[in-house]
Short mmCIF file of C-alpha atoms in Angstrom, two decimals:
data_model
loop_
_atom_site.label_atom_id
_atom_site.label_comp_id
_atom_site.label_asym_id
_atom_site.label_seq_id
_atom_site.Cartn_x
_atom_site.Cartn_y
_atom_site.Cartn_z
CA MET A 1 -12.42 -30.52 -5.77
CA ASN A 2 -8.96 -29.21 -4.95
CA ALA A 3 -7.77 -29.89 -8.46
CA LEU A 4 -10.49 -27.67 -9.87
CA LEU A 5 -10.25 -24.81 -7.41
CA SER A 6 -6.96 -23.57 -6.03
CA PRO A 7 -6.66 -22.52 -2.36
CA ALA A 8 -6.67 -18.91 -3.60
CA ASP A 9 -9.97 -19.57 -5.39
CA ILE A 10 -11.51 -21.01 -2.24
CA ASP A 11 -10.27 -18.04 -0.20
CA ALA A 12 -11.93 -15.75 -2.73
CA ILE A 13 -15.21 -17.66 -2.48
CA TRP A 14 -15.21 -17.46 1.33
CA LEU A 15 -14.41 -13.78 1.26
CA THR A 16 -17.22 -13.15 -1.24
CA LEU A 17 -19.75 -15.02 0.89
CA LYS A 18 -18.59 -13.16 4.01
CA LEU A 19 -18.95 -9.83 2.23
CA ALA A 20 -22.39 -10.64 0.80
CA PHE A 21 -23.64 -11.91 4.18
CA THR A 22 -22.38 -8.86 6.10
CA VAL A 23 -23.79 -6.44 3.54
CA THR A 24 -27.20 -8.14 3.33
CA VAL A 25 -27.67 -8.19 7.11
CA LEU A 26 -26.62 -4.55 7.44
CA LEU A 27 -28.86 -3.51 4.54
CA LEU A 28 -31.89 -5.26 6.00
CA ILE A 29 -31.33 -3.50 9.32
CA LEU A 30 -30.66 -0.08 7.81
CA GLY A 31 -32.92 -0.42 4.77
CA THR A 32 -36.17 -1.41 6.51
CA PRO A 33 -36.72 1.90 8.36
CA LEU A 34 -35.68 3.77 5.22
CA ALA A 35 -38.14 1.76 3.12
CA TRP A 36 -40.87 2.40 5.69
CA TRP A 37 -40.19 6.10 5.61
CA LEU A 38 -40.19 6.13 1.79
CA ALA A 39 -43.49 4.26 1.74
CA HIS A 40 -45.29 6.48 4.25
CA SER A 41 -43.66 9.90 4.43
CA ARG A 42 -45.29 12.88 2.79
CA ALA A 43 -42.13 14.99 3.08
CA ARG A 44 -41.40 17.12 0.05
CA TRP A 45 -37.89 15.70 -0.39
CA ARG A 46 -39.14 12.10 -0.41
CA GLY A 47 -38.78 12.19 -4.22
CA ALA A 48 -35.16 13.23 -3.91
CA ILE A 49 -34.41 10.43 -1.42
CA ASN A 50 -36.14 7.93 -3.71
CA ALA A 51 -33.95 9.11 -6.57
CA LEU A 52 -30.81 8.88 -4.41
CA VAL A 53 -31.67 5.32 -3.41
CA ALA A 54 -32.15 4.36 -7.07
CA LEU A 55 -28.92 6.05 -8.27
CA PRO A 56 -26.66 2.97 -7.91
CA LEU A 57 -28.96 1.17 -10.37
CA ILE A 58 -27.98 3.42 -13.23
CA LEU A 59 -24.57 4.82 -12.24
CA PRO A 60 -21.62 2.96 -13.74
CA PRO A 61 -19.60 1.23 -10.99
CA THR A 62 -16.64 3.31 -12.15
CA VAL A 63 -18.39 6.51 -11.04
CA LEU A 64 -19.23 5.01 -7.65
CA GLY A 65 -15.78 3.46 -7.29
CA PHE A 66 -13.97 6.62 -8.26
CA TYR A 67 -15.92 8.82 -5.83
CA LEU A 68 -15.51 6.26 -3.06
CA LEU A 69 -11.76 6.10 -3.67
CA VAL A 70 -11.50 9.86 -3.50
CA ALA A 71 -13.93 10.26 -0.57
CA MET A 72 -12.39 7.46 1.51
CA GLY A 73 -8.81 8.51 0.74
CA PRO A 74 -6.76 10.35 3.38
CA ASN A 75 -7.74 13.72 1.88
CA GLY A 76 -11.43 12.92 1.37
CA PRO A 77 -14.24 13.77 3.82
CA LEU A 78 -14.94 10.14 4.70
CA GLY A 79 -11.20 9.39 4.98
CA ARG A 80 -10.68 12.28 7.40
CA LEU A 81 -13.59 11.08 9.49
CA THR A 82 -12.31 7.49 9.71
CA ALA A 83 -8.81 8.72 10.51
CA GLU A 84 -10.25 10.95 13.24
CA VAL A 85 -12.04 8.07 14.95
CA GLY A 86 -8.97 5.84 14.59
CA LEU A 87 -10.26 3.50 11.90
CA GLY A 88 -7.55 4.41 9.41
CA ALA A 89 -8.02 4.53 5.67
CA LEU A 90 -10.83 2.42 4.21
CA PRO A 91 -9.72 1.69 0.63
CA PHE A 92 -8.02 -1.71 0.27
CA THR A 93 -9.80 -3.03 3.38
CA PHE A 94 -12.75 -5.36 3.95
CA ALA A 95 -14.58 -2.55 5.78
CA GLY A 96 -14.12 -0.36 2.72
CA LEU A 97 -15.69 -3.03 0.53
CA VAL A 98 -18.61 -3.33 2.93
CA ILE A 99 -19.27 0.40 2.70
CA GLY A 100 -18.97 0.37 -1.09
CA SER A 101 -21.32 -2.62 -1.34
CA LEU A 102 -23.85 -1.05 1.05
CA ILE A 103 -24.23 1.81 -1.41
CA TYR A 104 -24.03 -0.37 -4.49
CA SER A 105 -26.68 -2.89 -3.35
CA LEU A 106 -28.92 -0.41 -1.52
CA PRO A 107 -31.70 -0.15 -4.14
CA PHE A 108 -31.90 -3.94 -4.49
CA VAL A 109 -32.87 -4.20 -0.83
CA VAL A 110 -34.78 -0.99 -0.18
CA GLN A 111 -37.03 -0.96 -3.24
CA PRO A 112 -38.68 -4.40 -2.83
CA ILE A 113 -39.33 -3.71 0.87
CA ARG A 114 -40.70 -0.24 0.12
CA ASP A 115 -43.01 -1.63 -2.57
CA ALA A 116 -44.24 -4.32 -0.20
CA PHE A 117 -45.03 -1.68 2.45
CA ILE A 118 -46.88 0.42 -0.12
CA ALA A 119 -48.89 -2.60 -1.30
CA ILE A 120 -49.98 -3.37 2.26
CA GLY A 121 -51.35 0.14 2.70
CA PRO A 122 -52.44 1.81 5.97
CA ARG A 123 -55.48 -0.44 6.60
CA PRO A 124 -53.90 -3.41 8.48
CA LEU A 125 -52.07 -1.03 10.84
CA GLU A 126 -55.31 0.85 11.57
CA VAL A 127 -57.11 -2.41 12.31
CA ALA A 128 -54.25 -3.50 14.57
CA ALA A 129 -54.43 -0.14 16.38
CA THR A 130 -58.18 -0.43 17.00
CA LEU A 131 -57.51 -3.88 18.43
CA GLY A 132 -55.14 -2.22 20.85
CA ALA A 133 -51.74 -3.14 19.38
CA ARG A 134 -48.86 -0.74 19.97
CA PRO A 135 -47.19 0.49 16.74
CA ILE A 136 -44.00 -1.56 17.25
CA ASP A 137 -46.02 -4.67 18.11
CA ALA A 138 -48.23 -4.13 15.07
CA PHE A 139 -45.20 -3.72 12.84
CA PHE A 140 -43.64 -7.03 13.90
CA SER A 141 -46.82 -9.10 14.13
CA VAL A 142 -48.82 -7.64 11.23
CA ILE A 143 -46.66 -5.76 8.73
CA LEU A 144 -43.60 -8.02 8.68
CA PRO A 145 -45.52 -11.22 7.88
CA LEU A 146 -47.52 -9.42 5.21
CA ALA A 147 -44.36 -7.98 3.66
CA ARG A 148 -42.56 -11.32 3.63
CA PRO A 149 -42.30 -11.68 -0.16
CA GLY A 150 -40.76 -8.21 -0.32
CA PHE A 151 -38.20 -9.10 2.35
CA LEU A 152 -37.42 -12.38 0.62
CA THR A 153 -36.81 -10.63 -2.68
CA ALA A 154 -34.72 -7.95 -0.94
CA THR A 155 -32.57 -10.51 0.87
CA VAL A 156 -31.90 -12.63 -2.18
CA LEU A 157 -31.25 -9.73 -4.54
CA GLY A 158 -29.06 -7.90 -2.02
CA PHE A 159 -26.99 -11.01 -1.41
CA ALA A 160 -26.72 -12.04 -5.07
CA HIS A 161 -25.97 -8.54 -6.27
CA THR A 162 -23.15 -8.19 -3.75
CA VAL A 163 -21.72 -11.54 -4.86
CA GLY A 164 -21.82 -10.24 -8.43
CA GLU A 165 -20.14 -6.94 -7.66
CA PHE A 166 -17.04 -6.20 -9.68
CA GLY A 167 -16.46 -2.64 -10.80
CA VAL A 168 -16.53 -0.97 -7.42
CA VAL A 169 -14.29 -3.63 -5.87
CA LEU A 170 -11.85 -3.34 -8.74
CA MET A 171 -11.57 0.38 -8.11
CA ILE A 172 -11.25 0.43 -4.31
CA GLY A 173 -10.05 -3.09 -3.48
CA GLY A 174 -6.39 -3.27 -4.43
CA ASN A 175 -6.66 -7.05 -4.98
CA ILE A 176 -5.50 -8.20 -1.52
CA PRO A 177 -5.98 -11.92 -0.72
CA ASN A 178 -8.48 -12.60 2.11
CA GLU A 179 -9.23 -8.90 2.37
CA THR A 180 -10.53 -7.58 -0.95
CA ARG A 181 -9.91 -10.27 -3.58
CA VAL A 182 -13.47 -11.47 -4.21
CA VAL A 183 -14.50 -14.11 -6.74
CA ALA A 184 -15.24 -11.64 -9.53
CA ILE A 185 -11.73 -10.18 -9.20
CA GLN A 186 -10.18 -13.66 -9.01
CA ILE A 187 -11.92 -14.59 -12.28
CA TYR A 188 -10.67 -11.39 -13.88
CA ASP A 189 -7.11 -12.18 -12.76
CA HIS A 190 -7.36 -15.71 -14.16
CA VAL A 191 -8.48 -14.37 -17.53
CA GLU A 192 -5.75 -11.73 -17.57
CA ALA A 193 -3.14 -14.38 -16.72
CA LEU A 194 -4.48 -16.61 -19.53
CA GLU A 195 -5.54 -19.24 -16.97
CA TYR A 196 -8.77 -19.95 -18.82
CA THR A 197 -9.44 -23.34 -17.23
CA GLN A 198 -9.44 -21.91 -13.71
CA ALA A 199 -11.48 -18.95 -14.94
CA HIS A 200 -14.06 -21.36 -16.40
CA TRP A 201 -14.51 -23.24 -13.13
CA LEU A 202 -15.06 -20.11 -11.08
CA ALA A 203 -17.13 -18.29 -13.70
CA GLY A 204 -19.28 -21.36 -14.37
CA GLY A 205 -19.79 -21.79 -10.64
CA LEU A 206 -20.89 -18.18 -10.26
CA LEU A 207 -23.26 -18.52 -13.22
CA ALA A 208 -24.85 -21.65 -11.76
CA PHE A 209 -25.08 -20.03 -8.32
CA SER A 210 -26.81 -16.91 -9.69
CA PHE A 211 -29.28 -18.94 -11.73
CA ILE A 212 -30.18 -21.23 -8.84
CA VAL A 213 -30.66 -18.29 -6.49
CA LEU A 214 -33.01 -16.50 -8.87
CA LEU A 215 -34.88 -19.69 -9.70
CA ALA A 216 -35.38 -20.39 -5.99
CA LEU A 217 -36.61 -16.85 -5.45
CA HIS A 218 -39.21 -17.12 -8.20
CA THR A 219 -40.38 -20.52 -7.07
CA LEU A 220 -40.78 -19.32 -3.48
CA ASN A 221 -42.60 -16.15 -4.49
CA ASP A 222 -44.93 -18.08 -6.80
CA ARG A 223 -45.81 -20.46 -4.00
CA GLN A 224 -46.41 -17.49 -1.70
CA ALA A 225 -48.73 -15.89 -4.25
CA LYS A 226 -50.79 -19.07 -4.62
CA ARG A 227 -51.44 -19.28 -0.89
CA MET B 1 -30.56 21.90 -58.11
CA ASN B 2 -30.67 25.34 -56.57
CA LYS B 3 -27.59 27.22 -55.55
CA ALA B 4 -27.85 26.67 -51.79
CA VAL B 5 -28.19 22.92 -52.15
CA ARG B 6 -25.29 22.82 -54.61
CA SER B 7 -22.94 24.71 -52.28
CA LEU B 8 -23.99 22.51 -49.37
CA TYR B 9 -23.18 19.47 -51.47
CA ALA B 10 -19.81 20.93 -52.39
CA ALA B 11 -19.04 21.63 -48.73
CA PHE B 12 -19.99 18.07 -47.86
CA LEU B 13 -17.65 16.70 -50.54
CA LEU B 14 -14.83 18.88 -49.22
CA LEU B 15 -15.52 17.60 -45.75
CA ILE B 16 -15.37 13.92 -46.61
CA ALA B 17 -12.51 14.28 -49.10
CA PRO B 18 -9.69 13.71 -46.61
CA MET B 19 -11.46 10.62 -45.29
CA ALA B 20 -11.83 9.22 -48.76
CA ILE B 21 -8.12 9.66 -49.54
CA GLY B 22 -6.58 8.32 -46.35
CA GLY B 23 -7.07 4.89 -44.84
CA GLU B 24 -7.65 4.05 -41.22
CA VAL B 25 -5.73 1.94 -38.74
CA THR B 26 -7.18 0.66 -35.47
CA VAL B 27 -4.54 0.24 -32.82
CA ALA B 28 -4.85 -1.66 -29.53
CA VAL B 29 -2.50 0.04 -27.08
CA ALA B 30 -1.31 -1.07 -23.63
CA SER B 31 -2.43 1.50 -21.09
CA ASN B 32 1.09 2.66 -20.15
CA PHE B 33 1.57 3.96 -23.70
CA ILE B 34 -1.49 6.24 -23.90
CA LYS B 35 0.34 9.56 -23.84
CA PRO B 36 3.01 8.76 -26.45
CA ILE B 37 0.50 7.18 -28.84
CA GLU B 38 -1.62 10.31 -28.61
CA ALA B 39 1.45 12.33 -29.53
CA VAL B 40 2.55 9.99 -32.33
CA ALA B 41 -0.88 9.59 -33.99
CA PRO B 42 -1.36 13.18 -35.24
CA VAL B 43 2.19 13.29 -36.63
CA PHE B 44 1.51 10.03 -38.47
CA THR B 45 -1.81 11.34 -39.82
CA LYS B 46 -0.17 14.54 -40.99
CA ALA B 47 2.61 12.64 -42.75
CA THR B 48 0.51 9.96 -44.43
CA GLY B 49 -3.16 11.05 -44.46
CA HIS B 50 -4.15 7.86 -42.64
CA ARG B 51 -6.27 8.21 -39.55
CA VAL B 52 -5.62 6.34 -36.29
CA ARG B 53 -8.27 4.89 -34.00
CA ILE B 54 -6.85 4.15 -30.56
CA SER B 55 -8.17 1.60 -28.08
CA THR B 56 -6.40 1.44 -24.72
CA GLY B 57 -6.56 -1.35 -22.19
CA SER B 58 -4.53 -4.04 -20.52
CA THR B 59 -2.25 -6.29 -22.51
CA GLY B 60 -3.82 -9.48 -21.15
CA LYS B 61 -7.34 -8.40 -22.07
CA PHE B 62 -6.30 -7.37 -25.57
CA TYR B 63 -4.56 -10.71 -26.05
CA ALA B 64 -7.75 -12.60 -25.20
CA GLN B 65 -9.86 -10.33 -27.39
CA ILE B 66 -7.55 -10.59 -30.39
CA GLN B 67 -7.65 -14.39 -30.12
CA ARG B 68 -11.43 -14.09 -30.43
CA GLY B 69 -11.34 -11.93 -33.52
CA ALA B 70 -11.28 -8.39 -32.16
CA PRO B 71 -11.04 -6.00 -35.13
CA PHE B 72 -7.65 -4.45 -34.34
CA ASP B 73 -4.99 -3.92 -37.02
CA VAL B 74 -1.96 -3.29 -34.83
CA PHE B 75 -1.21 -4.34 -31.25
CA LEU B 76 1.16 -2.31 -29.09
CA SER B 77 1.73 -4.66 -26.17
CA ALA B 78 3.32 -3.91 -22.82
CA ASP B 79 5.40 -7.07 -23.16
CA GLU B 80 7.18 -9.18 -25.73
CA ALA B 81 5.59 -12.54 -24.92
CA ARG B 82 2.03 -11.93 -25.98
CA PRO B 83 2.77 -10.54 -29.46
CA ALA B 84 5.09 -13.54 -29.95
CA ARG B 85 2.30 -15.92 -28.97
CA LEU B 86 -0.17 -14.17 -31.26
CA GLU B 87 2.26 -14.65 -34.14
CA ASP B 88 2.73 -18.33 -33.26
CA GLU B 89 -1.02 -18.83 -33.07
CA GLY B 90 -1.66 -17.18 -36.43
CA PHE B 91 -3.46 -14.09 -35.12
CA ALA B 92 -0.57 -11.81 -36.09
CA VAL B 93 1.65 -11.57 -39.17
CA SER B 94 4.70 -13.75 -38.57
CA GLY B 95 7.93 -11.80 -38.23
CA SER B 96 6.22 -8.40 -38.11
CA ARG B 97 6.94 -7.76 -34.44
CA PHE B 98 9.60 -5.42 -33.16
CA ILE B 99 10.42 -3.61 -29.92
CA TYR B 100 8.92 -0.13 -30.13
CA ALA B 101 9.70 0.96 -26.58
CA ILE B 102 11.56 -0.15 -23.48
CA GLY B 103 9.76 0.95 -20.34
CA ARG B 104 11.32 2.43 -17.23
CA LEU B 105 10.02 2.06 -13.71
CA VAL B 106 9.90 4.80 -11.07
CA LEU B 107 9.23 4.69 -7.35
CA TRP B 108 6.83 7.57 -7.02
CA GLN B 109 4.84 9.59 -4.50
CA ALA B 110 2.21 12.22 -5.23
CA ASP B 111 3.73 15.07 -3.18
CA ALA B 112 6.35 17.10 -4.99
CA HIS B 113 9.68 18.25 -3.52
CA HIS B 114 10.61 15.05 -1.72
CA ASP B 115 13.96 13.38 -2.16
CA ILE B 116 12.92 9.80 -2.79
CA GLN B 117 15.37 6.97 -2.28
CA PRO B 118 14.52 3.27 -2.02
CA ASP B 119 15.16 3.59 1.73
CA VAL B 120 11.75 5.26 2.14
CA LEU B 121 10.34 1.76 1.74
CA ARG B 122 12.35 0.51 4.71
CA VAL B 123 10.51 2.81 7.11
CA ALA B 124 8.04 0.72 9.09
CA GLU B 125 4.45 2.04 9.14
CA GLY B 126 5.30 3.96 5.98
CA GLY B 127 1.90 3.44 4.37
CA ARG B 128 0.65 1.38 1.44
CA VAL B 129 2.80 0.70 -1.59
CA ALA B 130 1.01 0.27 -4.92
CA VAL B 131 2.28 -2.01 -7.68
CA ALA B 132 0.65 -3.25 -10.86
CA ASN B 133 -0.45 -6.90 -10.77
CA PRO B 134 2.90 -8.80 -10.91
CA VAL B 135 1.34 -11.78 -12.70
CA THR B 136 -0.46 -9.98 -15.49
CA ALA B 137 1.13 -6.54 -15.88
CA PRO B 138 4.74 -6.25 -17.09
CA TYR B 139 5.33 -3.15 -14.94
CA GLY B 140 4.10 -5.17 -11.97
CA THR B 141 6.56 -7.95 -12.75
CA ALA B 142 9.35 -5.38 -12.89
CA ALA B 143 8.20 -3.84 -9.61
CA ALA B 144 8.21 -7.24 -7.90
CA ALA B 145 11.73 -7.93 -9.20
CA THR B 146 12.92 -4.55 -7.93
CA ILE B 147 11.42 -5.12 -4.49
CA GLU B 148 13.09 -8.55 -4.41
CA LYS B 149 16.43 -6.99 -5.37
CA LEU B 150 16.03 -4.45 -2.56
CA GLY B 151 15.46 -7.37 -0.17
CA LEU B 152 12.07 -6.01 0.80
CA THR B 153 9.73 -8.75 -0.46
CA ALA B 154 8.85 -10.05 3.01
CA ALA B 155 8.80 -6.65 4.71
CA LEU B 156 6.58 -4.98 2.10
CA GLY B 157 4.23 -7.94 1.53
CA PRO B 158 1.41 -6.85 3.84
CA ARG B 159 1.63 -3.25 2.65
CA LEU B 160 1.33 -3.96 -1.07
CA VAL B 161 -1.81 -3.12 -3.00
CA GLN B 162 -2.25 -4.16 -6.60
CA GLY B 163 -3.55 -2.07 -9.42
CA GLU B 164 -5.20 -3.93 -12.27
CA ASN B 165 -2.89 -2.13 -14.67
CA ILE B 166 -0.29 0.61 -14.42
CA GLY B 167 -2.95 3.31 -14.93
CA GLN B 168 -4.85 2.22 -11.84
CA THR B 169 -1.62 1.84 -9.89
CA PHE B 170 -0.84 5.46 -10.64
CA GLN B 171 -4.37 6.46 -9.60
CA PHE B 172 -3.99 4.75 -6.19
CA VAL B 173 -0.94 6.91 -5.43
CA ALA B 174 -2.27 10.09 -7.04
CA THR B 175 -5.44 10.00 -4.89
CA GLY B 176 -3.32 9.59 -1.74
CA ASN B 177 -4.64 6.10 -0.97
CA ALA B 178 -1.17 4.60 -1.32
CA ALA B 179 1.88 6.44 0.04
CA TYR B 180 4.19 5.19 -2.72
CA GLY B 181 3.87 3.27 -5.93
CA PHE B 182 5.96 1.70 -8.65
CA VAL B 183 4.60 3.38 -11.77
CA ALA B 184 5.80 3.94 -15.33
CA TRP B 185 8.35 6.70 -15.81
CA SER B 186 6.29 7.73 -18.84
CA GLN B 187 3.33 8.56 -16.61
CA VAL B 188 5.17 11.15 -14.55
CA SER B 189 7.89 12.59 -16.79
CA LEU B 190 8.39 14.55 -19.96
CA ASN B 191 11.71 15.10 -21.72
CA GLY B 192 13.55 13.24 -18.98
CA THR B 193 12.34 15.28 -16.00
CA LEU B 194 9.60 14.67 -13.47
CA ILE B 195 6.50 16.75 -14.16
CA ARG B 196 4.48 15.67 -11.11
CA GLY B 197 5.13 14.34 -7.62
CA SER B 198 8.50 13.02 -6.48
CA GLY B 199 10.25 9.94 -7.70
CA TRP B 200 13.27 7.69 -7.84
CA LEU B 201 13.99 6.32 -11.31
CA VAL B 202 14.69 2.63 -10.78
CA PRO B 203 18.01 1.71 -12.42
CA ALA B 204 17.29 -0.41 -15.50
CA ASP B 205 19.47 -3.28 -14.21
CA MET B 206 17.31 -3.85 -11.13
CA HIS B 207 14.61 -5.69 -13.05
CA PRO B 208 14.24 -7.63 -16.31
CA PRO B 209 13.87 -5.06 -19.11
CA ILE B 210 10.28 -4.04 -19.92
CA ARG B 211 10.51 -4.72 -23.64
CA GLN B 212 7.30 -3.67 -25.34
CA ALA B 213 6.62 -5.25 -28.73
CA ALA B 214 4.35 -4.13 -31.57
CA THR B 215 2.89 -6.59 -34.00
CA LEU B 216 0.81 -6.39 -37.18
CA LEU B 217 -2.35 -8.38 -36.59
CA THR B 218 -3.86 -10.69 -39.20
CA HIS B 219 -6.92 -8.42 -39.29
CA GLY B 220 -4.70 -5.58 -40.53
CA ALA B 221 -2.43 -7.59 -42.81
CA ASP B 222 -3.96 -6.15 -45.99
CA ASN B 223 -4.53 -2.68 -44.57
CA SER B 224 -2.02 -0.27 -46.09
CA ALA B 225 -2.65 2.21 -43.27
CA ALA B 226 -1.68 -0.47 -40.75
CA ARG B 227 1.53 -1.30 -42.59
CA ALA B 228 2.34 2.40 -42.86
CA PHE B 229 1.78 2.79 -39.13
CA MET B 230 4.13 -0.09 -38.31
CA ALA B 231 6.80 1.50 -40.52
CA PHE B 232 6.21 4.92 -38.99
CA LEU B 233 6.69 3.58 -35.46
CA LYS B 234 10.24 2.62 -36.44
CA SER B 235 11.02 6.06 -37.90
CA ASP B 236 13.32 8.54 -36.17
CA ALA B 237 10.42 10.98 -35.75
CA ALA B 238 8.33 8.44 -33.84
CA ARG B 239 11.28 7.15 -31.82
CA GLN B 240 12.11 10.67 -30.72
CA ILE B 241 8.55 11.22 -29.45
CA ILE B 242 8.65 7.86 -27.67
CA ARG B 243 11.93 8.77 -25.92
CA GLN B 244 10.55 12.16 -24.91
CA HIS B 245 7.79 10.33 -23.08
CA GLY B 246 10.15 8.39 -20.87
CA TYR B 247 10.98 5.23 -22.80
CA ASP B 248 14.19 3.88 -24.22
CA THR B 249 14.21 2.64 -27.80
CA GLU B 250 16.32 -0.01 -29.50
#
């Protein structure tokens, strides 16, 4: 194995997994209430929030990366805030990548959960209420199990999409080993340095990983649907 | 044919006439050379009638693309090695390459009116220092050599951030995310003086020379516009523009 992947490659893989794991967990925690609100609110600006959530789907990563670099820089609003609370500047740090990825992968997590909530409709909650369940209790014992396929899709897509992130990291990462040099960047560096063999191993691995993840997702969801 | 249609047709012919006379050359240009190529191209077009299509990017990426049949006629690399390899591998016309520019490196910060000396890098807690990728970007290799010569490799290590190319390296410093950066003199100067920020021009003997080679690609071998462009790059007029933009010439 060591002959195929250099220690730097393995570092990049670990960093990528760490980033994807952190981002997915945070997005599930932050995205679920947001998805719930999007599914049930009648607020007039719900449309605007829906559009904002979907923006990362269509914006080029360069736009996102550029604004993040400017906003998180020492003169940007976010940069001033982080300096104020003693966090220092975010670009070129793991925390900076997490924030960038939270935005970048947001629609992949929020939209499937929101759609699952919408599909469930108000009926199960009403039934649970007449049976005397408190709202929080009803949410965890009725809604969550019903929305499981949505959560599964959200988790897998959020994780896989963060693994596959490149443009934003390229723009705010600074290519620092064990901090911001993720697999996609490592592959890019291999190609640029004409190290095509190493690039093949990493790129092929990423391709296989992505395919297996999506295949597993579809198989699981199919099985769920048949039940 | 009525009169209106006829005059429209005549106008159309007049419009396409220059295109029909002149040829076209597609040039792949290393990102450090964007400004000079944009200054050279119109002069070339005026002198010869040939039009220039410019693609900018990193030298390594262009190399890989040219090997896979990218439709470029001329390659202006940031180094000497890749054009040489392309010639050896049959993707460029053997013997066509020459040094069109020799790059200079500058230690730069975005704020103007500072007196920058290499000692600013010796200050601990002095902020991030941006360099281009030392493995893939020639300006990054030169920056690493300079840092080594200054005896700062170990001290600066944790503070270094890498730009993918010299354009991104500049952007890291310009946006204030890095305190200093080793960027191309051509990015921050015109006619030999700084036009933005503050800088210390790294003496040319502190790093291996950044010799940038041009080569005529096999795709453009039979393109008269491409051959004319190669010849024009060697002319005094072109060399003067190149020097104005902060390069040395041979």
